[in-house]
Amino acid sequence: MEQGASGSNETVIDSEQDWRDERTRDIVDKIETLRQSIDNVDMAIVALLAERFKYTSSVGVLKARAGFAPADYKREEEQMRRLRRLAIDAGLDPEIAEEYREFVVTEAKKRHKRIAETGEDPGVLDIFA
Amino acid sequence: MEQGASGSNETVIDSEQDWRDERTRDIVDKIETLRQSIDNVDMAIVALLAERFKYTSSVGVLKARAGFAPADYKREEEQMRRLRRLAIDAGLDPEIAEEYREFVVTEAKKRHKRIAETGEDPGVLDIFA
């Protein structure tokens, strides 16, 4: 089998396959190693996201208890500035750090909506934690 | 100053402020502690995203060198299944893990476009790494 199962639009890369030459075999091995690193990164990020949503939920509960508004734009601005700076330090496009923040905020909103739709108490929406 | 500077739509929470009572003061301290944890999580995720984009770029270069197509739907399906399982294990809504994957794929595309627009060589787009 050459270049995977599905022709030119897709190449299924699988170390069990019988690749056409030594050089291709070598590239496939390197890709497999990198994919394992990508999977490890994803595992760590999923674990961190789980913690992040627990923290933001707790902040939401505390804000409600104190009668605080959900929004805190000063905090939001500081977070954004910090994330951009951290991204630059880490060699990441700062636009991606901004989009990451958009992503967690959007997910917090969706999550809240999903919980409300199942009839459960969605708790306090705290997208600005 | 009570409940921050901007009235009911926003509460700026800042430990330097003179909060109205001991109980509010205590809640503010708890929120500050949680916010530090959220910031630490964000720092770790930004560092991991920087690594992830480096890995996926390398995969892109290797695929191009071997003449492989960018897409590998088998890999994509496996990643998605794995991410959902990891999310459940971590106590994270598996929908959020799916959205995380959407996020990194979308960012890889945007990043590629941004680089191309500046006239630099955008390299190989490898959103499926």
Coordinates of C-alpha atoms in Angstrom, one line a residue:
Chain A
M1 CA 0.0 0.0 0.0
E2 CA 1.5 3.3 -1.0
Q3 CA 0.7 6.7 0.6
G4 CA -2.1 5.2 2.7
A5 CA -5.5 4.0 1.7
S6 CA -7.4 6.9 0.2
G7 CA -5.4 8.4 -2.6
S8 CA -4.2 12.0 -3.0
N9 CA -6.6 13.8 -0.7
E10 CA -5.6 11.9 2.3
T11 CA -2.6 9.9 3.5
V12 CA -3.2 7.6 6.4
I13 CA 0.1 7.4 8.2
D14 CA 0.5 4.2 10.1
S15 CA 3.7 2.6 11.2
E16 CA 2.4 -0.8 10.5
Q17 CA 2.1 -0.1 6.8
D18 CA 4.7 -1.3 4.2
W19 CA 6.1 2.0 3.1
R20 CA 7.8 2.2 -0.3
D21 CA 11.3 3.0 0.7
E22 CA 13.7 3.5 3.6
R23 CA 13.5 7.3 3.4
T24 CA 9.7 7.3 3.6
R25 CA 9.8 4.8 6.4
D26 CA 12.2 7.1 8.3
I27 CA 9.8 10.1 7.8
V28 CA 6.9 8.0 9.0
D29 CA 8.8 7.2 12.2
K30 CA 9.5 10.8 12.8
I31 CA 5.9 11.8 12.3
E32 CA 4.7 9.1 14.7
T33 CA 7.1 10.4 17.3
L34 CA 5.8 14.0 16.8
R35 CA 2.2 12.8 17.0
Q36 CA 2.9 11.2 20.3
S37 CA 4.2 14.6 21.6
I38 CA 1.1 16.3 20.2
D39 CA -1.1 13.7 22.0
N40 CA 0.7 14.3 25.2
V41 CA 0.3 18.1 24.9
D42 CA -3.4 17.6 24.2
M43 CA -3.7 15.3 27.3
A44 CA -2.1 18.0 29.5
I45 CA -4.3 20.8 28.0
V46 CA -7.5 18.8 28.5
A47 CA -6.5 18.2 32.2
L48 CA -5.7 21.9 32.6
L49 CA -9.0 23.0 31.0
A50 CA -10.9 20.7 33.4
E51 CA -9.2 22.5 36.3
R52 CA -9.8 25.9 34.7
F53 CA -13.6 25.4 34.5
K54 CA -13.7 24.2 38.1
Y55 CA -11.9 27.4 39.2
T56 CA -14.1 29.7 37.1
S57 CA -17.3 28.0 38.5
S58 CA -16.0 28.6 42.0
V59 CA -15.4 32.3 41.2
G60 CA -19.0 32.5 39.9
V61 CA -20.4 31.1 43.1
L62 CA -18.4 33.4 45.2
K63 CA -19.3 36.5 43.2
A64 CA -23.0 35.6 43.5
R65 CA -22.6 35.2 47.2
A66 CA -21.1 38.6 47.6
G67 CA -23.6 40.2 45.2
F68 CA -20.9 41.1 42.7
A69 CA -21.6 41.6 39.0
P70 CA -20.3 38.8 36.7
A71 CA -18.2 41.2 34.6
D72 CA -14.9 42.7 35.6
Y73 CA -13.4 44.4 32.5
K74 CA -10.3 45.6 34.3
R75 CA -9.5 42.0 35.1
E76 CA -10.3 41.0 31.5
E77 CA -7.9 43.6 30.1
E78 CA -5.1 42.6 32.4
Q79 CA -5.6 38.9 31.5
M80 CA -5.5 39.8 27.8
R81 CA -2.3 41.9 28.1
R82 CA -0.7 39.2 30.2
L83 CA -1.6 36.4 27.8
R84 CA -0.2 38.2 24.8
R85 CA 3.0 38.8 26.7
L86 CA 3.3 35.2 27.7
A87 CA 2.6 34.1 24.2
I88 CA 5.4 36.2 22.8
D89 CA 7.8 34.8 25.5
A90 CA 6.8 31.3 24.6
G91 CA 7.2 31.8 20.9
L92 CA 3.5 31.7 20.2
D93 CA 1.6 34.1 17.9
P94 CA -0.1 36.5 20.4
E95 CA -3.2 36.4 18.2
I96 CA -3.5 32.7 19.1
A97 CA -3.4 33.6 22.8
E98 CA -6.2 36.0 22.3
E99 CA -8.2 33.4 20.4
Y100 CA -7.6 31.0 23.2
R101 CA -9.2 33.4 25.6
E102 CA -12.2 33.8 23.2
F103 CA -12.4 30.0 23.2
V104 CA -12.6 29.6 26.9
V105 CA -15.1 32.4 27.3
T106 CA -17.3 31.0 24.5
E107 CA -17.1 27.5 26.0
A108 CA -18.2 28.8 29.4
K109 CA -21.2 30.4 27.8
K110 CA -22.1 27.3 25.8
R111 CA -21.6 25.1 28.8
H112 CA -23.9 27.2 30.9
K113 CA -26.6 27.0 28.1
R114 CA -26.3 23.2 27.8
I115 CA -26.7 22.8 31.6
A116 CA -29.7 25.1 31.6
E117 CA -31.3 23.2 28.7
T118 CA -31.2 19.9 30.5
G119 CA -33.3 21.5 33.3
E120 CA -30.5 21.4 35.8
D121 CA -29.4 24.5 37.7
P122 CA -26.7 26.0 35.5
G123 CA -25.2 27.8 38.5
V124 CA -23.5 31.1 38.0
L125 CA -22.2 32.1 34.6
D126 CA -18.8 33.4 35.2
I127 CA -17.1 34.0 31.9
F128 CA -15.0 36.8 33.3
A129 CA -13.6 35.0 36.4
Chain B
M1 CA -15.9 52.3 47.2
E2 CA -18.5 49.6 47.2
Q3 CA -18.8 46.8 44.7
G4 CA -16.1 48.3 42.5
A5 CA -16.1 51.4 40.3
S6 CA -18.7 50.9 37.6
G7 CA -22.0 50.0 39.3
S8 CA -24.2 47.0 38.7
N9 CA -23.0 45.8 35.3
E10 CA -19.4 45.3 36.5
T11 CA -17.6 44.7 39.7
V12 CA -13.9 45.4 39.7
I13 CA -12.5 43.1 42.3
D14 CA -9.3 44.3 43.6
S15 CA -7.8 43.4 47.0
E16 CA -6.6 47.0 47.5
Q17 CA -10.1 48.2 47.7
D18 CA -11.9 49.0 51.0
W19 CA -14.6 46.4 51.0
R20 CA -17.8 47.0 53.0
D21 CA -17.5 44.2 55.5
E22 CA -15.4 41.3 56.8
R23 CA -17.4 38.7 54.8
T24 CA -17.0 40.5 51.5
R25 CA -13.3 41.0 52.2
D26 CA -13.1 37.2 52.8
I27 CA -14.8 36.4 49.5
V28 CA -12.5 38.8 47.7
D29 CA -9.5 37.1 49.1
K30 CA -10.8 33.7 47.9
I31 CA -11.5 35.1 44.4
E32 CA -8.0 36.5 44.3
T33 CA -6.5 33.1 45.1
L34 CA -8.7 31.4 42.5
R35 CA -7.7 34.0 39.9
Q36 CA -4.1 33.3 40.5
S37 CA -4.8 29.6 39.9
I38 CA -6.6 30.5 36.7
D39 CA -3.7 32.6 35.6
N40 CA -1.3 29.8 36.3
V41 CA -3.4 27.4 34.2
D42 CA -3.5 29.9 31.4
M43 CA 0.3 30.3 31.5
A44 CA 0.8 26.5 31.3
I45 CA -1.7 26.2 28.4
V46 CA -0.1 29.1 26.4
A47 CA 3.3 27.3 26.8
L48 CA 1.8 24.0 25.7
L49 CA 0.1 25.6 22.7
A50 CA 3.4 27.1 21.6
E51 CA 4.9 23.6 21.7
R52 CA 1.9 22.1 19.9
F53 CA 2.2 24.5 17.0
K54 CA 5.9 23.7 16.7
Y55 CA 5.1 20.0 16.5
T56 CA 2.4 20.4 14.0
S57 CA 4.6 22.6 11.8
S58 CA 7.3 19.9 11.9
V59 CA 4.7 17.3 10.9
G60 CA 3.7 19.5 8.0
V61 CA 7.2 19.8 6.7
L62 CA 7.8 16.0 7.0
K63 CA 4.6 15.2 5.2
A64 CA 5.5 17.6 2.3
R65 CA 8.9 16.0 2.1
A66 CA 7.4 12.5 1.8
G67 CA 4.7 13.7 -0.7
F68 CA 2.0 12.8 1.7
A69 CA -1.4 14.6 1.6
P70 CA -2.1 17.0 4.5
A71 CA -5.3 15.1 5.6
D72 CA -5.4 11.9 7.6
Y73 CA -9.0 11.4 8.7
K74 CA -8.2 8.1 10.5
R75 CA -5.8 10.0 12.7
E76 CA -8.3 12.8 13.2
E77 CA -11.0 10.3 14.3
E78 CA -8.7 8.6 16.7
Q79 CA -7.7 11.9 18.2
M80 CA -11.3 13.0 18.7
R81 CA -12.2 9.7 20.4
R82 CA -9.2 9.9 22.6
L83 CA -9.8 13.6 23.6
R84 CA -13.5 12.9 24.5
R85 CA -12.4 10.0 26.7
L86 CA -9.6 12.0 28.3
A87 CA -12.1 14.8 29.0
I88 CA -14.5 12.4 30.7
D89 CA -11.7 11.1 32.9
A90 CA -10.6 14.6 33.8
G91 CA -14.2 15.7 34.7
L92 CA -14.4 18.0 31.7
D93 CA -17.5 18.2 29.4
P94 CA -16.4 16.2 26.3
E95 CA -18.1 18.8 24.1
I96 CA -15.4 21.2 25.3
A97 CA -12.6 18.8 24.3
E98 CA -14.2 18.6 20.8
E99 CA -14.3 22.4 20.7
Y100 CA -10.7 22.6 21.8
R101 CA -9.7 20.5 18.8
E102 CA -11.8 22.8 16.6
F103 CA -10.0 25.7 18.1
V104 CA -6.5 24.4 17.3
V105 CA -7.4 23.4 13.8
T106 CA -9.0 26.8 13.1
E107 CA -6.0 28.6 14.6
A108 CA -3.6 26.6 12.4
K109 CA -5.6 27.7 9.4
K110 CA -5.7 31.4 10.4
R111 CA -2.0 31.3 11.3
H112 CA -1.2 30.0 7.9
K113 CA -3.2 32.7 6.3
R114 CA -1.7 35.5 8.4
I115 CA 1.9 34.4 7.5
A116 CA 1.0 34.1 3.8
E117 CA -0.5 37.7 3.9
T118 CA 2.7 39.2 5.2
G119 CA 4.4 37.8 2.1
E120 CA 6.5 35.3 4.0
D121 CA 6.5 31.6 3.1
P122 CA 3.7 30.2 5.2
G123 CA 5.3 26.7 5.1
V124 CA 3.1 23.7 5.0
L125 CA -0.4 23.9 6.4
D126 CA -0.8 20.9 8.6
I127 CA -4.1 21.1 10.4
F128 CA -4.5 17.4 10.7
A129 CA -1.0 16.6 12.1

